[in-house]
C-alpha cells in the first residue's frame, strides 16, 4: 500500500459523523463549520423532536446535545433514549448554556452520557470530547 | 381447605393459571355475581356439565346452598340444566355470559328511568306537610365513595355550572376519569374553565381537547396534596386520600368551604404558568435568562475566533 493511499485511508477512518442538536442556529452553524474544517461530517438540527428522530433513524459517531430547547428539550431526548435506545446515550456530549447542578451532572454520568460541558467551551476541548466518544 | 382453594385444585389448573382465575373471579363479582355464584359458574365453564352433588362436593359447598346457587345462575341465564337423572348443569361461554349480564343491567336501568317519571307524577299527588327550609342550601355534606358516585356528582356539577368551573388535580386523577363523560363535559362547558394540573408528556393525553389557554401547570410542591373541583361559588367536590384503592371524595355546598377552596385555587392559579408558556420556561427567570444568553454569546465568540484563525491559517497556507 502506498503512503498516499494509507494516509487517505487513515483520514477516512477518523472522519466522524456528528449530529448537533441545538436551538441556537448561530451555534449549530459555527460548530458545523469548525467540524468541517477538522474534516468531520456534520448534521445540524435546531429542534429536539427532529434530533431524536435522526438519532433513532441514522447512525452517528457522536451527538452534541443542547439541554434548553423549546417544545422538546435535551432532558426529554435523554429520557426517551433511556427507554427506547439506551445504547445511543454514550455518544452524547451535552453542551449547554444553562446552569446544571452537580447532582444533575452526576445523573447524566450515571445514565451514560459521555460528557457534560457548559458554554462557553474551548473548541479544542469540544473537539477532543467529540473524538473521544468513538475512541 | 377454603372453597377458593378447592375450586382451583379441582379445576385441574397449573399454578400459572391460579392468579388469572382469582382475577376473573374478582371481576365477575363486579358484574353482580356473588363470590360463590362466580365460583360455581367458573367451575362449570372450565369442567363442563356436572351434577349438583358433584359441584357441591368438588367446590366444598353445602348441598342446599349449591342448589340455591345453581338456581340463581340459571335465572340469570348464564347456566342451564340438562334433563336426565340426575339433572346435570352446564354454563354458557364466558363471552356470552358477560353479554347477558350487561344486557340485563341495561334493561334494569332503562326500567328504572321509566319508573322515575311515574314516581314523580305520583309524588305530585301527595300533599306536602313539610315546608322546605330557607336554609336548606349551603350546609350540606355528602361522602362519595367509589369512582362512579364521584363521577356522577362531578358530571352534574359541570353540566349545571353557569359561571365558572375550577379544577385542581394531578394528571393521575384525570387519567382515572379518562374516557368518561366528565372530560367531555369540561370540553363543552359554556362556563369559564380553569384547570390546574401537572402537565407531563406522559399524562397530557388525559386532557386532550381541553383548551390549553385554560390550563396552568401545577408545580411539584402541590401536585400530591389535594384535588378538587369547584362549581360557580356554590359547590365543591374534594378528594380524600383514604389510603385504600377505592376513590373517596366529599361534596359540599358549604359557602365557607367553597370560598376557602376557591381562594386557595386562585392563589395557586396566580403563581402558576400556563402550559402554553412551556416554550418560554427558560425566560421566566430574568437573571438566569441573562446568564444563559451571555454564555451563548461567549460560545459564539469562541467559535468565531477559532474559525477566523483557522481560515486565515488555511488561506496563508494556500498562498504560500
Coordinates of C-alpha atoms in Angstrom, one line a residue:
Chain A
X1 CA 0.0 0.0 0.0
X2 CA 1.4 3.4 -1.0
X3 CA 1.9 6.2 1.6
X4 CA -0.7 8.4 0.0
X5 CA -3.4 5.6 0.0
X6 CA -2.5 4.8 3.6
X7 CA -2.9 8.4 4.7
X8 CA -6.2 8.8 2.8
X9 CA -7.5 5.6 4.5
X10 CA -6.5 6.8 7.9
X11 CA -8.1 10.1 7.2
X12 CA -11.3 8.4 6.1
X13 CA -11.3 6.1 9.2
X14 CA -11.0 9.1 11.6
X15 CA -13.7 11.1 9.8
X16 CA -16.6 11.3 12.1
X17 CA -20.3 11.7 11.5
X18 CA -21.5 14.1 14.1
X19 CA -25.1 15.3 14.9
X20 CA -25.6 18.7 16.5
X21 CA -28.9 19.4 18.3
X22 CA -29.2 23.0 19.5
X23 CA -32.0 25.5 19.0
X24 CA -29.4 28.3 18.6
X25 CA -28.9 28.4 14.8
X26 CA -25.8 30.5 15.0
X27 CA -24.0 28.0 17.2
X28 CA -25.0 25.0 15.2
X29 CA -23.8 26.6 12.0
X30 CA -20.5 27.6 13.6
X31 CA -19.9 24.2 15.2
X32 CA -20.7 22.7 11.8
X33 CA -18.1 25.0 10.2
X34 CA -15.3 24.1 12.6
X35 CA -16.1 20.4 12.3
X36 CA -15.9 20.8 8.6
X37 CA -12.5 22.4 8.9
X38 CA -11.5 19.4 11.0
X39 CA -12.6 17.0 8.3
X40 CA -15.7 15.7 10.0
X41 CA -19.2 15.3 8.6
X42 CA -21.9 17.2 10.5
X43 CA -25.7 17.2 10.5
X44 CA -27.4 20.1 12.4
X45 CA -30.9 20.3 13.7
X46 CA -32.5 23.1 15.7
X47 CA -35.4 21.2 17.1
X48 CA -35.4 18.5 19.8
X49 CA -38.0 16.3 18.1
X50 CA -36.2 16.3 14.7
X51 CA -33.0 15.5 16.6
X52 CA -34.5 12.5 18.3
X53 CA -35.9 11.3 15.0
X54 CA -32.4 11.4 13.5
X55 CA -30.8 9.6 16.4
X56 CA -33.4 6.8 16.0
X57 CA -33.1 6.5 12.3
X58 CA -29.5 7.3 11.4
X59 CA -26.1 6.3 12.8
X60 CA -23.8 8.9 14.3
X61 CA -20.5 8.6 15.9
X62 CA -21.1 11.5 18.2
X63 CA -24.1 13.7 19.2
X64 CA -23.7 17.2 20.6
X65 CA -26.9 18.0 22.5
X66 CA -28.2 21.2 24.0
X67 CA -30.5 21.0 27.0
X68 CA -32.6 24.1 26.9
X69 CA -34.7 23.9 23.8
X70 CA -38.4 24.9 23.3
X71 CA -41.1 22.2 22.9
X72 CA -38.8 19.2 23.2
X73 CA -35.7 19.7 25.2
X74 CA -32.5 17.8 25.8
X75 CA -33.9 16.2 29.0
X76 CA -36.8 14.8 27.1
X77 CA -34.5 13.4 24.4
X78 CA -32.4 11.7 27.1
X79 CA -35.5 10.4 28.8
X80 CA -36.8 8.9 25.6
X81 CA -33.4 7.3 24.7
X82 CA -33.2 5.8 28.2
X83 CA -36.4 3.9 27.5
X84 CA -36.1 3.2 23.8
X85 CA -32.5 3.2 22.7
X86 CA -30.1 3.5 25.7
X87 CA -27.1 2.5 23.6
X88 CA -27.2 5.9 21.9
X89 CA -26.6 7.8 25.2
X90 CA -22.9 7.0 25.4
X91 CA -22.5 9.0 22.2
X92 CA -24.0 12.2 23.7
X93 CA -22.0 15.2 24.7
X94 CA -24.2 17.7 26.5
X95 CA -23.3 21.3 25.6
X96 CA -25.5 23.8 27.4
X97 CA -25.6 27.4 28.5
X98 CA -27.9 26.5 31.4
X99 CA -26.6 26.2 34.9
X100 CA -26.6 22.4 35.6
X101 CA -26.5 21.5 39.2
X102 CA -23.8 19.0 40.2
X103 CA -26.4 16.4 41.1
X104 CA -27.8 16.6 37.6
X105 CA -24.4 16.2 36.1
X106 CA -23.9 13.1 38.3
X107 CA -27.2 11.7 37.0
X108 CA -26.1 12.3 33.4
X109 CA -23.0 10.4 34.1
X110 CA -24.9 7.5 35.7
X111 CA -27.1 7.5 32.6
X112 CA -24.0 7.0 30.5
X113 CA -23.7 10.5 28.9
X114 CA -20.2 10.9 27.5
X115 CA -19.6 14.5 28.8
X116 CA -21.4 17.5 30.1
X117 CA -19.9 20.8 29.1
X118 CA -21.1 24.3 29.9
X119 CA -20.9 27.1 27.3
X120 CA -18.6 28.8 26.6
X121 CA -16.3 25.8 26.0
X122 CA -12.9 25.9 24.3
X123 CA -13.0 24.5 20.8
X124 CA -10.1 22.1 21.2
X125 CA -11.8 20.7 24.3
X126 CA -15.1 20.2 22.5
X127 CA -13.3 18.6 19.6
X128 CA -11.4 16.3 21.9
X129 CA -14.7 15.2 23.6
X130 CA -16.3 14.6 20.2
X131 CA -13.4 12.4 19.0
X132 CA -13.0 10.6 22.3
X133 CA -16.6 9.3 22.1
X134 CA -15.6 6.9 19.4
X135 CA -12.1 6.4 20.7
Chain B
X1 CA -59.2 -26.0 52.6
X2 CA -61.2 -22.9 51.6
X3 CA -63.7 -23.1 48.8
X4 CA -61.5 -21.0 46.6
X5 CA -58.6 -23.4 47.1
X6 CA -60.9 -26.3 46.4
X7 CA -62.0 -24.6 43.2
X8 CA -58.5 -24.0 42.0
X9 CA -57.4 -27.5 42.9
X10 CA -60.4 -29.1 41.3
X11 CA -60.2 -27.1 38.1
X12 CA -57.0 -29.1 37.4
X13 CA -55.2 -25.9 36.5
X14 CA -51.5 -25.4 36.6
X15 CA -50.0 -22.9 39.0
X16 CA -49.7 -20.4 36.2
X17 CA -53.5 -20.0 36.0
X18 CA -54.3 -19.6 39.6
X19 CA -53.8 -15.8 39.6
X20 CA -55.8 -15.4 36.4
X21 CA -58.7 -17.4 37.9
X22 CA -58.6 -15.3 41.0
X23 CA -58.7 -12.1 39.0
X24 CA -61.6 -13.4 36.8
X25 CA -63.4 -14.4 39.9
X26 CA -63.0 -10.9 41.4
X27 CA -64.1 -9.3 38.2
X28 CA -67.2 -11.4 37.9
X29 CA -68.2 -10.2 41.4
X30 CA -68.1 -6.7 40.0
X31 CA -70.5 -7.9 37.4
X32 CA -73.0 -8.6 40.1
X33 CA -72.3 -12.2 40.9
X34 CA -71.8 -13.3 44.5
X35 CA -68.3 -14.8 45.1
X36 CA -69.9 -18.3 45.3
X37 CA -72.0 -17.8 42.2
X38 CA -68.9 -16.8 40.4
X39 CA -67.0 -19.9 41.6
X40 CA -69.8 -22.2 40.5
X41 CA -70.1 -20.5 37.1
X42 CA -66.3 -20.7 36.5
X43 CA -66.2 -24.3 37.7
X44 CA -68.8 -25.3 35.2
X45 CA -67.2 -23.2 32.4
X46 CA -63.9 -24.9 32.9
X47 CA -65.0 -28.5 33.6
X48 CA -68.2 -28.9 31.6
X49 CA -71.5 -30.5 32.7
X50 CA -71.8 -31.6 36.3
X51 CA -74.5 -32.8 38.7
X52 CA -75.4 -30.6 41.6
X53 CA -73.9 -33.1 44.0
X54 CA -70.6 -33.2 42.1
X55 CA -70.5 -29.4 42.2
X56 CA -71.2 -29.4 45.9
X57 CA -68.6 -32.0 46.6
X58 CA -65.8 -30.6 44.4
X59 CA -66.3 -27.0 45.5
X60 CA -66.9 -27.9 49.1
X61 CA -70.2 -26.1 49.2
X62 CA -73.1 -27.4 51.3
X63 CA -75.6 -29.3 49.1
X64 CA -78.5 -27.0 49.9
X65 CA -76.5 -23.9 49.1
X66 CA -75.3 -25.3 45.8
X67 CA -79.0 -25.8 44.7
X68 CA -79.7 -22.1 45.5
X69 CA -76.6 -21.0 43.6
X70 CA -77.4 -23.1 40.6
X71 CA -81.0 -21.8 40.6
X72 CA -79.9 -18.2 40.8
X73 CA -77.3 -18.6 38.0
X74 CA -80.0 -20.3 35.8
X75 CA -82.3 -17.3 36.5
X76 CA -79.5 -15.0 35.3
X77 CA -79.4 -17.1 32.1
X78 CA -75.7 -18.0 32.4
X79 CA -76.0 -21.7 33.2
X80 CA -78.6 -24.2 32.1
X81 CA -79.8 -27.6 33.2
X82 CA -79.8 -30.8 31.1
X83 CA -82.7 -33.1 31.6
X84 CA -81.9 -36.5 32.9
X85 CA -81.4 -38.5 36.0
X86 CA -79.7 -37.0 37.8
X87 CA -80.1 -33.5 36.4
X88 CA -76.8 -32.0 35.2
X89 CA -75.8 -28.4 34.8
X90 CA -73.6 -26.6 32.3
X91 CA -72.7 -23.0 31.5
X92 CA -72.9 -20.7 28.5
X93 CA -69.5 -19.4 27.3
X94 CA -67.9 -16.6 29.4
X95 CA -68.3 -14.2 26.4
X96 CA -72.0 -14.9 26.2
X97 CA -72.4 -14.8 30.0
X98 CA -70.9 -11.3 30.2
X99 CA -73.1 -10.1 27.3
X100 CA -76.2 -11.5 29.1
X101 CA -75.3 -9.8 32.4
X102 CA -74.6 -6.4 30.7
X103 CA -77.8 -6.6 28.7
X104 CA -79.8 -7.4 31.9
X105 CA -78.2 -4.4 33.7
X106 CA -79.0 -2.1 30.7
X107 CA -82.6 -3.3 30.8
X108 CA -82.8 -2.7 34.6
X109 CA -81.5 0.8 34.2
X110 CA -83.9 1.6 31.4
X111 CA -86.8 0.2 33.6
X112 CA -85.6 2.5 36.4
X113 CA -85.6 5.5 34.1
X114 CA -89.2 4.7 33.0
X115 CA -90.3 4.3 36.6
X116 CA -88.8 7.7 37.6
X117 CA -91.4 9.7 35.8
X118 CA -94.2 7.5 37.3
X119 CA -92.9 8.1 40.9
X120 CA -92.5 11.8 40.3
X121 CA -96.1 12.1 39.0
X122 CA -97.4 10.1 41.9
X123 CA -95.3 12.3 44.3
X124 CA -97.0 15.4 43.0
X125 CA -100.4 14.0 44.1
X126 CA -99.2 13.5 47.7
X127 CA -100.0 16.5 49.9
X128 CA -96.8 18.0 51.4
X129 CA -96.7 18.6 55.1
X130 CA -93.1 19.9 55.5
X131 CA -92.1 23.3 54.1
X132 CA -88.7 23.5 52.5
X133 CA -86.3 25.3 54.8
X134 CA -84.9 28.6 53.5
X135 CA -81.5 27.3 54.8
X136 CA -81.6 24.0 53.0
X137 CA -78.8 25.1 50.7
X138 CA -75.4 26.0 52.0
X139 CA -74.5 23.5 54.6
X140 CA -74.9 20.0 53.2
X141 CA -72.0 17.4 53.1
X142 CA -72.1 14.1 51.3
X143 CA -69.4 11.4 51.3
X144 CA -68.9 10.0 47.8
X145 CA -67.4 6.5 47.8
X146 CA -66.1 4.9 44.6
X147 CA -65.3 6.3 41.1
X148 CA -68.8 6.1 39.8
X149 CA -70.6 8.1 42.5
X150 CA -67.9 10.7 42.3
X151 CA -68.2 10.9 38.5
X152 CA -72.0 11.2 38.7
X153 CA -71.6 14.2 41.1
X154 CA -68.9 15.9 39.1
X155 CA -70.7 15.4 35.8
X156 CA -73.8 17.0 37.3
X157 CA -71.8 20.0 38.6
X158 CA -70.2 20.7 35.2
X159 CA -73.5 20.3 33.4
X160 CA -75.3 22.7 35.7
X161 CA -72.5 25.3 36.0
X162 CA -73.3 28.7 34.9
X163 CA -70.3 30.9 35.6
X164 CA -67.2 29.1 36.5
X165 CA -65.7 25.6 36.8
X166 CA -62.3 25.4 38.6
X167 CA -60.5 22.1 38.6
X168 CA -57.3 21.3 40.5
X169 CA -55.8 17.9 40.3
X170 CA -52.9 15.8 39.2
X171 CA -52.8 14.1 35.8
X172 CA -53.2 10.8 37.6
X173 CA -56.7 11.9 38.7
X174 CA -57.6 13.0 35.2
X175 CA -56.3 9.7 33.9
X176 CA -58.8 7.9 36.3
X177 CA -61.6 9.8 34.5
X178 CA -60.2 9.4 31.0
X179 CA -62.8 8.0 28.5
X180 CA -65.6 9.2 30.7
X181 CA -68.2 11.9 30.1
X182 CA -66.5 14.2 32.7
X183 CA -63.6 15.3 30.5
X184 CA -66.0 15.6 27.6
X185 CA -68.3 17.9 29.6
X186 CA -65.4 20.0 30.6
X187 CA -64.6 20.5 26.9
X188 CA -68.1 21.5 26.2
X189 CA -68.9 23.7 29.2
X190 CA -70.0 27.2 28.5
X191 CA -68.8 28.3 31.9
X192 CA -65.4 29.8 32.4
X193 CA -63.0 26.9 32.8
X194 CA -59.7 27.0 34.7
X195 CA -57.7 23.8 35.2
X196 CA -54.6 23.5 37.4
X197 CA -52.8 20.2 36.8
X198 CA -49.4 18.6 36.4
X199 CA -48.9 18.5 32.7
X200 CA -46.4 16.0 31.7
X201 CA -45.7 14.5 28.4
X202 CA -46.9 11.1 29.6
X203 CA -50.2 12.1 31.1
X204 CA -51.3 15.1 29.0
X205 CA -53.4 12.8 26.7
X206 CA -56.0 12.7 29.5
X207 CA -56.6 16.4 28.9
X208 CA -56.9 16.1 25.1
X209 CA -59.3 18.6 23.7
X210 CA -59.3 20.9 26.7
X211 CA -58.4 24.4 25.7
X212 CA -54.7 24.9 26.6
X213 CA -55.4 28.6 27.3
X214 CA -57.4 27.4 30.3
X215 CA -54.8 25.1 31.8
X216 CA -52.0 26.1 34.1
X217 CA -49.2 23.8 35.3
X218 CA -49.4 22.7 38.9
X219 CA -45.9 22.9 40.4
X220 CA -44.2 19.9 42.0
X221 CA -44.8 21.0 45.6
X222 CA -48.6 21.0 45.2
X223 CA -49.2 18.0 42.9
X224 CA -49.9 15.3 45.5
X225 CA -51.6 17.4 48.1
X226 CA -55.1 17.8 47.0
X227 CA -57.6 17.6 44.2
X228 CA -60.9 19.3 44.0
X229 CA -63.5 20.8 41.6
X230 CA -65.5 24.0 42.3
X231 CA -68.7 24.8 40.5
X232 CA -69.6 28.6 40.4
X233 CA -69.5 29.8 44.0
X234 CA -71.8 27.0 45.1
X235 CA -70.4 23.5 45.3
X236 CA -67.2 21.7 45.7
X237 CA -66.1 18.1 45.5
X238 CA -62.7 17.4 47.0
X239 CA -60.9 14.1 47.1
X240 CA -59.7 12.4 50.2
X241 CA -56.7 10.2 50.4
X242 CA -58.3 7.4 52.3
X243 CA -55.3 5.0 51.9
X244 CA -57.5 2.4 50.2
X245 CA -57.5 1.8 46.5
X246 CA -61.1 3.0 46.3
X247 CA -61.6 6.7 45.4
X248 CA -63.2 8.8 48.0
X249 CA -64.4 12.4 47.9
X250 CA -66.6 14.8 49.8
X251 CA -69.2 17.0 48.2
X252 CA -70.4 20.1 49.9
X253 CA -72.3 23.3 49.2
X254 CA -71.0 24.9 52.4
X255 CA -70.3 28.5 51.5
X256 CA -67.3 28.9 53.8
X257 CA -65.8 25.7 52.4
X258 CA -66.3 26.7 48.8
X259 CA -65.0 30.1 49.4
X260 CA -61.8 28.8 51.2
X261 CA -61.0 26.4 48.5
X262 CA -61.7 29.0 45.8
X263 CA -59.2 31.4 47.5
X264 CA -56.7 28.6 47.6
X265 CA -57.3 27.8 43.9
X266 CA -56.9 31.5 42.9
X267 CA -53.7 31.8 44.9
X268 CA -52.1 28.8 43.2
X269 CA -53.5 29.9 39.8
X270 CA -51.9 33.4 40.1
X271 CA -48.5 31.8 40.9
X272 CA -48.7 29.2 38.1
X273 CA -47.7 29.4 34.5
X274 CA -49.9 28.4 31.6
X275 CA -48.9 25.2 30.0
X276 CA -48.5 27.1 26.7
X277 CA -45.7 29.1 28.3
X278 CA -43.5 26.0 28.3
X279 CA -41.7 27.3 25.3
X280 CA -40.6 30.2 27.4
X281 CA -39.8 28.4 30.5
X282 CA -36.2 29.4 30.3
X283 CA -37.1 33.0 30.1
X284 CA -39.2 33.1 33.3
X285 CA -36.3 33.9 35.5
X286 CA -34.8 37.0 34.1
X287 CA -31.4 36.7 35.8
X288 CA -31.0 33.1 34.7
X289 CA -32.1 34.0 31.2
X290 CA -29.5 36.8 31.0
X291 CA -26.7 34.5 32.1
X292 CA -27.9 31.8 29.7
X293 CA -27.8 34.2 26.8
X294 CA -24.4 35.6 27.8
X295 CA -22.9 32.1 27.8
X296 CA -24.4 31.5 24.3
X297 CA -22.9 34.7 23.0
X298 CA -19.5 33.9 24.6
X299 CA -19.7 30.4 23.0
X300 CA -20.4 32.0 19.6
X301 CA -17.4 34.3 20.1
X302 CA -15.1 31.4 21.0
X303 CA -16.1 29.5 17.9
X304 CA -15.9 32.6 15.7
X305 CA -12.4 33.4 16.9
X306 CA -11.4 29.8 16.2
X307 CA -12.9 29.9 12.7
X308 CA -11.2 33.2 11.8
X309 CA -7.8 31.9 13.0
X310 CA -8.1 28.6 11.1
X311 CA -9.5 30.1 7.9
X312 CA -6.7 32.6 8.0
X313 CA -4.1 29.8 8.5
X314 CA -5.6 27.9 5.6
X315 CA -5.6 30.9 3.3
X316 CA -2.0 31.8 4.3
X317 CA -1.0 28.1 3.7
X318 CA -2.6 28.2 0.2
X319 CA -0.9 31.5 -0.7
X320 CA 2.5 30.1 0.3

